[in-house]
Coordinates of C-alpha atoms and ligand atoms in Angstrom, one line a residue:
X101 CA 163.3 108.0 111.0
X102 CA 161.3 104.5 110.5
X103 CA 162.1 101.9 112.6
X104 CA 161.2 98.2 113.8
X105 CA 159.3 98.3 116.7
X106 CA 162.3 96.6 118.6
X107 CA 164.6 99.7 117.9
X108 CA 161.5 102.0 118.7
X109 CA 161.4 100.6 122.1
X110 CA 164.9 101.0 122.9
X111 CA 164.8 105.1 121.1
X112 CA 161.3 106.2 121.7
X113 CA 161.3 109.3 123.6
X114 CA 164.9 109.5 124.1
X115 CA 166.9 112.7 123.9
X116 CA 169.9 113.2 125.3
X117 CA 169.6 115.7 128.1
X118 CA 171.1 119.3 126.5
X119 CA 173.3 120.4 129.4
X120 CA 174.9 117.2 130.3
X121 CA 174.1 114.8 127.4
X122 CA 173.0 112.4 130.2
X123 CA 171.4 109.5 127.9
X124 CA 168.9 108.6 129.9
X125 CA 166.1 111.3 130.7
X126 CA 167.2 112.2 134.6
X127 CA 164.2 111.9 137.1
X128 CA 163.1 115.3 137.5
X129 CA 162.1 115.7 141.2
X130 CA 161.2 118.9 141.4
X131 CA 157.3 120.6 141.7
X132 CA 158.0 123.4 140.8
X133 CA 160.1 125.8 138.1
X134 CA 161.9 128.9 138.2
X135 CA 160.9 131.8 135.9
X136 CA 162.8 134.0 133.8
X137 CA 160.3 136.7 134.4
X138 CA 156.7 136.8 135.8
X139 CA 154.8 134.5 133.0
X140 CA 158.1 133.7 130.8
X141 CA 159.1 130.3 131.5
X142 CA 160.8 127.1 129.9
X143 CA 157.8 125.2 128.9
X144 CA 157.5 124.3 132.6
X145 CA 155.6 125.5 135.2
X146 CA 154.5 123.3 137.7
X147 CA 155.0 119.5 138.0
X148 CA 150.7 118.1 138.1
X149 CA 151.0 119.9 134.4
X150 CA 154.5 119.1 133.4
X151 CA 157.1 117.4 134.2
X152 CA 160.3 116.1 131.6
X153 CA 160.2 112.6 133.1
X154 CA 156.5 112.1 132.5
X155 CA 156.9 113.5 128.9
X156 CA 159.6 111.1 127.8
X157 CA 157.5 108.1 129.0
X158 CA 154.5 110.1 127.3
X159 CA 156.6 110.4 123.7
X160 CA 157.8 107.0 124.3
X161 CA 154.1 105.4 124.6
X162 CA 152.8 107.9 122.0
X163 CA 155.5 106.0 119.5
X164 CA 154.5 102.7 120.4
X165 CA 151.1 102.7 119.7
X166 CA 151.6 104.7 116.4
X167 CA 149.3 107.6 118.1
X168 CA 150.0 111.3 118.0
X169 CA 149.7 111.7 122.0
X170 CA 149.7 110.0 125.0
X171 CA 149.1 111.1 128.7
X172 CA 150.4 108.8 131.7
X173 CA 148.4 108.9 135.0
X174 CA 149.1 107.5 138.6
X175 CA 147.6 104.0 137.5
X176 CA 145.6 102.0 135.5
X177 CA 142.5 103.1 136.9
X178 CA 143.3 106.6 137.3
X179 CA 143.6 106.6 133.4
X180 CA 140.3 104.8 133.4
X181 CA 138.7 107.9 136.0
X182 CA 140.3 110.7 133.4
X183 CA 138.6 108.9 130.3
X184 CA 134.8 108.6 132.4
X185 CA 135.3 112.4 133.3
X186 CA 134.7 112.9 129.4
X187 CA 130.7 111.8 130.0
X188 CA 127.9 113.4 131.4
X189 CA 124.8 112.3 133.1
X190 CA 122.9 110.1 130.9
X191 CA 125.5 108.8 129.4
X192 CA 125.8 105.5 128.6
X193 CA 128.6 103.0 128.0
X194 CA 128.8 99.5 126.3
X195 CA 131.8 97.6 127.9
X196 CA 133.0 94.1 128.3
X197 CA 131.5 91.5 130.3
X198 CA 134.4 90.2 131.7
X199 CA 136.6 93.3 132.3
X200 CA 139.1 94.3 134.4
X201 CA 137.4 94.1 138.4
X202 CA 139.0 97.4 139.3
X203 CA 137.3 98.5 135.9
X204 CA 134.2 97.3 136.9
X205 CA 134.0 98.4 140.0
X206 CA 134.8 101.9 138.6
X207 CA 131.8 102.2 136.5
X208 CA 129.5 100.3 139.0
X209 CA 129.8 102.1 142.1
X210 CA 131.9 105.4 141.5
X211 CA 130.4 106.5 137.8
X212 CA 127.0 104.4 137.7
X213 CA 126.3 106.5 140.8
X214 CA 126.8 109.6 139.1
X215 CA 124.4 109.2 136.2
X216 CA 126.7 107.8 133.6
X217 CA 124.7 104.3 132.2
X218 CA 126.7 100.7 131.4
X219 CA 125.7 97.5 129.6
X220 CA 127.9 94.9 130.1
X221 CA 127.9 92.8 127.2
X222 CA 130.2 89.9 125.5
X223 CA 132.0 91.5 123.1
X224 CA 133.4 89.3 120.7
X225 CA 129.4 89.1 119.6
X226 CA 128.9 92.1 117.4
X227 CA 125.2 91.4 117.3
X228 CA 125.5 92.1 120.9
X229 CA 127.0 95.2 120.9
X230 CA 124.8 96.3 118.3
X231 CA 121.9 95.5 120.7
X232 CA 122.9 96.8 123.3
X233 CA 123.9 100.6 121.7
X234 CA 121.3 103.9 122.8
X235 CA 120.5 107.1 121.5
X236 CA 122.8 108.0 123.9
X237 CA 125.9 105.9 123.9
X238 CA 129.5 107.5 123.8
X239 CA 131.4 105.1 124.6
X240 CA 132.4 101.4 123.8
X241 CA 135.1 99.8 126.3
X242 CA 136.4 96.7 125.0
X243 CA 139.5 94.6 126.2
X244 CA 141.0 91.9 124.0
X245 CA 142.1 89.8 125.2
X246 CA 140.3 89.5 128.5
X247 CA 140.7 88.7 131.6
X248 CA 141.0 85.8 132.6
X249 CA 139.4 83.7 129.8
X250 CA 141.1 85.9 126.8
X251 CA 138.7 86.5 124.9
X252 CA 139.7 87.9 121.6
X253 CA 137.8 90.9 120.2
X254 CA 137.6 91.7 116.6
X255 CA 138.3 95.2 116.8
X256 CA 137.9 96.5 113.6
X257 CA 134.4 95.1 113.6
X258 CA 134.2 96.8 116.9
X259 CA 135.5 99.9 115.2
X260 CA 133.2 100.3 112.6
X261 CA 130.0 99.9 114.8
X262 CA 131.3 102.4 117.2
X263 CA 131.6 104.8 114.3
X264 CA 128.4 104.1 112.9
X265 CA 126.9 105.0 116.3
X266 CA 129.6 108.1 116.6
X267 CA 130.4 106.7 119.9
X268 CA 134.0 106.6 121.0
X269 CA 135.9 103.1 120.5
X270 CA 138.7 102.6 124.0
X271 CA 140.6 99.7 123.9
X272 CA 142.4 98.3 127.1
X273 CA 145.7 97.1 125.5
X274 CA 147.1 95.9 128.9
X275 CA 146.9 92.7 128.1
X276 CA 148.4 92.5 124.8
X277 CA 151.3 95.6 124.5
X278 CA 151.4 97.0 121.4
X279 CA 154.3 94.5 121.0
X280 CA 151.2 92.5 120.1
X281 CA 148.1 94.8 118.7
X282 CA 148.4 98.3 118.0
X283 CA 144.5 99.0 118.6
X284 CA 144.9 102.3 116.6
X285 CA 145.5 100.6 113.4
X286 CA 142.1 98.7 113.3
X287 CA 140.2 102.6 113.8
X288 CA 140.2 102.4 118.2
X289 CA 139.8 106.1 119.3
X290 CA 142.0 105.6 122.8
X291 CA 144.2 102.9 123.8
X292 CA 144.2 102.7 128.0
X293 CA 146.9 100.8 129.6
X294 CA 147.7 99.3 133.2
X295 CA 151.3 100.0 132.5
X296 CA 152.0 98.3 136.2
X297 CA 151.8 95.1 133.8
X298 CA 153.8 94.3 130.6
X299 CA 154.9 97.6 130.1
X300 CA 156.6 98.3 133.5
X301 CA 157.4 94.6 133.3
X302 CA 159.2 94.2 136.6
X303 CA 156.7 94.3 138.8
X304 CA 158.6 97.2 140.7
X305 CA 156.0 100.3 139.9
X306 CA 152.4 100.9 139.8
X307 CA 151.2 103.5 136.4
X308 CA 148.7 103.7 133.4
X309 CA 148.7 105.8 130.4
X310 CA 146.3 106.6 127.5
X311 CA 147.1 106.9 123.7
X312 CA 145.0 108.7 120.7
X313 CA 145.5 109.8 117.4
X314 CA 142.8 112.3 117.9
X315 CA 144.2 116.0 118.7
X316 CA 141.1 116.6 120.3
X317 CA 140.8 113.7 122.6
X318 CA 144.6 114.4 123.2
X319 CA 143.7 117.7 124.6
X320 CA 141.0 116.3 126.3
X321 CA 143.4 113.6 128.1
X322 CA 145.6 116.7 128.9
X323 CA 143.0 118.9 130.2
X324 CA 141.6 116.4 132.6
X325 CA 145.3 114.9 133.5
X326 CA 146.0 118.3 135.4
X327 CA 142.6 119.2 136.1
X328 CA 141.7 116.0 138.3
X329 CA 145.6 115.6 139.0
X330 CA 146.2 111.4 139.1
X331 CA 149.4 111.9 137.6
X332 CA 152.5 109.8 138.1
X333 CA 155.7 110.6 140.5
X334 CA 158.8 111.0 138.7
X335 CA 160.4 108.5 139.6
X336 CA 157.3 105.8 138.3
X337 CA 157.7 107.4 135.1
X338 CA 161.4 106.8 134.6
X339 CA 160.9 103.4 136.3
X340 CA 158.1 102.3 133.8
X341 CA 160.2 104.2 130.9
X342 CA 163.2 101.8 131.8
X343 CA 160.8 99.0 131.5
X344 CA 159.9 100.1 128.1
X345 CA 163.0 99.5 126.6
X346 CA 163.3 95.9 127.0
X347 CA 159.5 95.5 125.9
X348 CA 160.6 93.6 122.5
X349 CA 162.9 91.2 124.0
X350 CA 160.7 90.2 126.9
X351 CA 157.3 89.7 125.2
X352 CA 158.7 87.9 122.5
X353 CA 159.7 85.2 125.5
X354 CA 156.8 85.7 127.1
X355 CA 155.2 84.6 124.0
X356 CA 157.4 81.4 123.1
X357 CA 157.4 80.2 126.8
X358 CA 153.1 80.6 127.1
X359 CA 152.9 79.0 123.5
X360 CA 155.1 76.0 124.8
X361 CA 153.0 75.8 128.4
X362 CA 149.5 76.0 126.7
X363 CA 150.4 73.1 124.6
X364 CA 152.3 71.1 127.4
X365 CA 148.7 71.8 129.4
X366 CA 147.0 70.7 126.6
X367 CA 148.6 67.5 126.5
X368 CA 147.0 67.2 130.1
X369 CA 144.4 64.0 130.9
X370 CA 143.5 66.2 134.2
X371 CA 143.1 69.3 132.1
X372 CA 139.7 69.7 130.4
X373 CA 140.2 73.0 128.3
X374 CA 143.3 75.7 127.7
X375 CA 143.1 79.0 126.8
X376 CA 145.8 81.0 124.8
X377 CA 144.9 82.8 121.7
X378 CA 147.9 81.5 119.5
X379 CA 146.3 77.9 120.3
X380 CA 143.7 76.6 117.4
X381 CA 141.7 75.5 120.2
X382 CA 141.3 78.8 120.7
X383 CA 137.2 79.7 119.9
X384 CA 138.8 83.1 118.1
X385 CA 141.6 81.9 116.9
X386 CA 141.6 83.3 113.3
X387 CA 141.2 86.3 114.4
X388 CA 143.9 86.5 117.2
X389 CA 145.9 85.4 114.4
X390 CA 144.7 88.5 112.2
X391 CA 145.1 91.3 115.2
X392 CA 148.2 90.1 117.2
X393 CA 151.5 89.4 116.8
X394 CA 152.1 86.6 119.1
X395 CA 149.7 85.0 121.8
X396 CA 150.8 87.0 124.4
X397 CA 151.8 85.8 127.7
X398 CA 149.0 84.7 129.6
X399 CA 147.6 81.4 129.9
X400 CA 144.3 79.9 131.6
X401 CA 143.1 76.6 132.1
X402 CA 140.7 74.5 133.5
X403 CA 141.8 72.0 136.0
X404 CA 139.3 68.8 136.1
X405 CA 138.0 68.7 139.6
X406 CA 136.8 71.0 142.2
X407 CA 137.7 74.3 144.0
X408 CA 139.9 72.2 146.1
X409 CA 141.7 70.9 143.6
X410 CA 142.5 74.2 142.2
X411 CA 143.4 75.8 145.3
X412 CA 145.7 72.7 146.0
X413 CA 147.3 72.9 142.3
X414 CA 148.3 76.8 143.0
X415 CA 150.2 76.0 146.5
X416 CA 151.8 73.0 144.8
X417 CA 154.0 75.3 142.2
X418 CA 157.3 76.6 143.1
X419 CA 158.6 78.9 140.4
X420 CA 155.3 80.5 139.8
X421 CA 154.8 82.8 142.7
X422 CA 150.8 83.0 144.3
X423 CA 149.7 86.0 143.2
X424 CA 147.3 88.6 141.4
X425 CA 148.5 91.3 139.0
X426 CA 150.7 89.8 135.8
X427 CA 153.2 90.8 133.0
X428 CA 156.4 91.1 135.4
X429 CA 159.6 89.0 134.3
X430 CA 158.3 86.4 137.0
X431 CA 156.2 83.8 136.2
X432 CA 152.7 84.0 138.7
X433 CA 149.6 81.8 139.0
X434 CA 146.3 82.1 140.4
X435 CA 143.5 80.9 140.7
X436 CA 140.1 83.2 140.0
X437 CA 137.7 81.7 142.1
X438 CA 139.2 82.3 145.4
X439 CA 141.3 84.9 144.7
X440 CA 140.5 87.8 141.9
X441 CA 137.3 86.9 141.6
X442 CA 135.7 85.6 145.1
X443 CA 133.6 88.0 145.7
X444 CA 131.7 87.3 142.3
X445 CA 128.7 84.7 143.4
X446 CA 129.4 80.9 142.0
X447 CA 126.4 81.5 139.4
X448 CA 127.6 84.6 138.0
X449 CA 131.1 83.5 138.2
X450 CA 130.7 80.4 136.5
X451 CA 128.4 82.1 133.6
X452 CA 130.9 84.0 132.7
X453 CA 133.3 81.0 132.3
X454 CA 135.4 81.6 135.7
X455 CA 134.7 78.0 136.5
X456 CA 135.9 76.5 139.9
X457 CA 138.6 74.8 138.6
X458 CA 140.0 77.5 136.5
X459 CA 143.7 78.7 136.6
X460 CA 145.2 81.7 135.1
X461 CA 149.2 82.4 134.7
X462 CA 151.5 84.8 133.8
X463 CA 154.2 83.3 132.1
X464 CA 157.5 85.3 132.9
X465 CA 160.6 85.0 131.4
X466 CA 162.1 81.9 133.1
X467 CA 163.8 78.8 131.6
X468 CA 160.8 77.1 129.8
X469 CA 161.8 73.5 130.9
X470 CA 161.8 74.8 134.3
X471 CA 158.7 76.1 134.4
X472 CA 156.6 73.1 132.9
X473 CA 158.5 71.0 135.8
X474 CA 157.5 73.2 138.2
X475 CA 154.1 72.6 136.7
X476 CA 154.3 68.7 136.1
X477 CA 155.2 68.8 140.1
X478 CA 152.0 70.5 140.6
X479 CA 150.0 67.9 139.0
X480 CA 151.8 65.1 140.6
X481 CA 151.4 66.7 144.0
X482 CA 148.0 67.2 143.1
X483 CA 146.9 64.0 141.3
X484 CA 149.6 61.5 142.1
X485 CA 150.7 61.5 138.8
X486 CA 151.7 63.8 135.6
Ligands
PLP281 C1 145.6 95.9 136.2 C2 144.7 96.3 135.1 C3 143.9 97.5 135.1 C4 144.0 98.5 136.3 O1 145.3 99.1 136.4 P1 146.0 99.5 137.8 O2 147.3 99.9 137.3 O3 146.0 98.3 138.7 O4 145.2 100.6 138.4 C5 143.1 97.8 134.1 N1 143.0 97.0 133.0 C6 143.6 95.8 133.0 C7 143.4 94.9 131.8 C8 144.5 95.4 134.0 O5 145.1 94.2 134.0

């Protein structure tokens, strides 16, 4: 049956269980399964290759994206590992400039290592990617938006040059849910998600998951999900799978409150630039409009002043909790230069737009008036005035 993609979150992957009608899939803590006879079993064998929990989150994800399978892994990254396990030495990769750092750090120094090739370039300039594509290029790894300057990638541009270099197109979706951009739609090959963000939404459970439409790759993703064995527990499944169903309602507030906080910021004499994709500010703005549904729910900004200044304006809010990570009902803010990305030298750092001064939030769920006094505090405290 058809649905909304509010209804789809509350029903995907949901079947009552057939002894006890229990509506919610139980947790299925178990490793193992008994056999009827030697080889004849249920569909379930062993828990690293199935498990009923994992599945529902699996169908659930699968639904959501519009793709024909998904596989969830132990995190974000371990999806990321399972995906890289599909290349071979001399492989290369074009990816995103300003990725994910655990991303980053995974090509760099676990798969650059190995003989697998990366060109980081800015993806939002096709020409670029075009440039920087080899003989042997598999792989294009774009995130849109980005972190933390969101960048917004067009991907069916992005789309058609990976196909016209048969590469493979993944898109991180982390960022964006498919509340907000279903990546299959504009031609991506995988979707990856951190599902320890949005998707989990509570900030209670760590998890990642990838999506295809591609019976091959699916197989693929299943092969390598029990082969290299960074699979979730049980209970992370069923914790991320109760997250799920209040996707719809949350994002859409996570989207009204960061609308209504980018502009407030905006309005700002001590605030030189904001970032939100739903802004027309915003340098790809059109096509944030064309791609998403909403903005999203994360907002960065840059504060006028130094890295003092920004490292006084985070310790000055009191709703929004200091702290990495994003997408949990809570409202966090941080600030890149001396936190996520401090170990980035100041010239590389500020090349790639994390400029001292620049401060990224997650905007959770709260009252909005609340949070834009918590912020107008923060520039008083700051600044002396708001
Ligand atoms: C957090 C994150 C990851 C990594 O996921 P983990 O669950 O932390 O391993 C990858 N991509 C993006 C965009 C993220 O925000």
């Amino acid at each position: 049956m058809s649905m909304h993609f509010d209804s789809l979150a509350v029903h995907a992957g949901a079947h009552p269980d057939p002894r006890t009608g229990a509506i919610q899939v139980p947790i299925f803590q178990t490793s193992t399964y008994v056999q009827d006879e030697p080889g004849c079993h249920r569909g379930y064998e062993y828990s690293r290759t199935q498990n009923p929990t994992r599945e529902a989150l699996e169908e659930a994800l699968a639904d959501l994206e519009k793709g024909s399978s998904c596989r969830s892994y132990a995190s974000g990254c371990a999806a990321a590992t399972t995906v890289l396990h599909f290349l071979r030495q001399g492989d290369h990769v074009v990816a995103g400039d300003d990725l994910y750092g655990g991303t980053y750090r995974l090509f760099t120094t676990a798969f650059e290592p190995l003989g697998i090739r990366f060109s980081f370039v800015d993806t939002t300039d096709i020409d670029a990617i075009r440039g920087a594509l080899t003989e042997q290029t598999r792989l294009l790894w774009v995130e849109s938006p980005s972190n933390p300057v969101l960048k917004i990638t067009d991907l069916a541009a992005v789309s058609e040059v990976a196909k016209e270099a048969k590469a493979l197109l993944l898109v991180d979706n982390t960022f964006a849910t498919p509340f907000n951009q279903r990546p299959l739609d504009f031609g991506a090959d995988l979707v990856l998600h951190s599902t320890t963000k949005y998707l989990g939404g509570h900030c209670d459970v760590v998890g990642g998951a990838v999506v295809t439409n591609d019976p091959e790759l699916g197989e693929k993703l299943a092969f390598y999900q029990n082969t290299l064995g960074a699979v979730p527990a049980p209970l992370d499944a069923f914790l991320t799978l109760r997250g799920i169903r209040t996707l719809s309602l949350r994002m859409e507030k996570h989207a009204v409150n960061a609308l209504a906080i980018a502009e407030f910021l905006e309005s700002q004499d001590r605030v030189a630039w904001v970032r939100y994709p739903f802004l027309e500010s915003h340098p790809q703005h059109p096509i944030a409009r064309q791609q998403m549904n909403t903005g999203g729910g994360m907002v960065s900004f840059e504060l006028r002043g130094g890295v003092e200044d920004g490292k006084t304006f985070v310790m000055a809010t009191r709703l929004f909790a200091l702290a990495e990570s994003l997408g949990g009902v809570e409202s966090l803010i941080e600030h890149p230069a001396t936190m996520t990305h401090a170990a980035v030298p100041r010239e590389e750092r500020v090349r790639a737009g994390l400029t001292d001064g620049l401060i990224r939030l997650s905007v959770g769920i709260e009252n909005v008036e609340d949070l834009i006094n918590d912020l107008r505090g923060a520039f008083r405290e700051v600044f002396g005035k708001a």
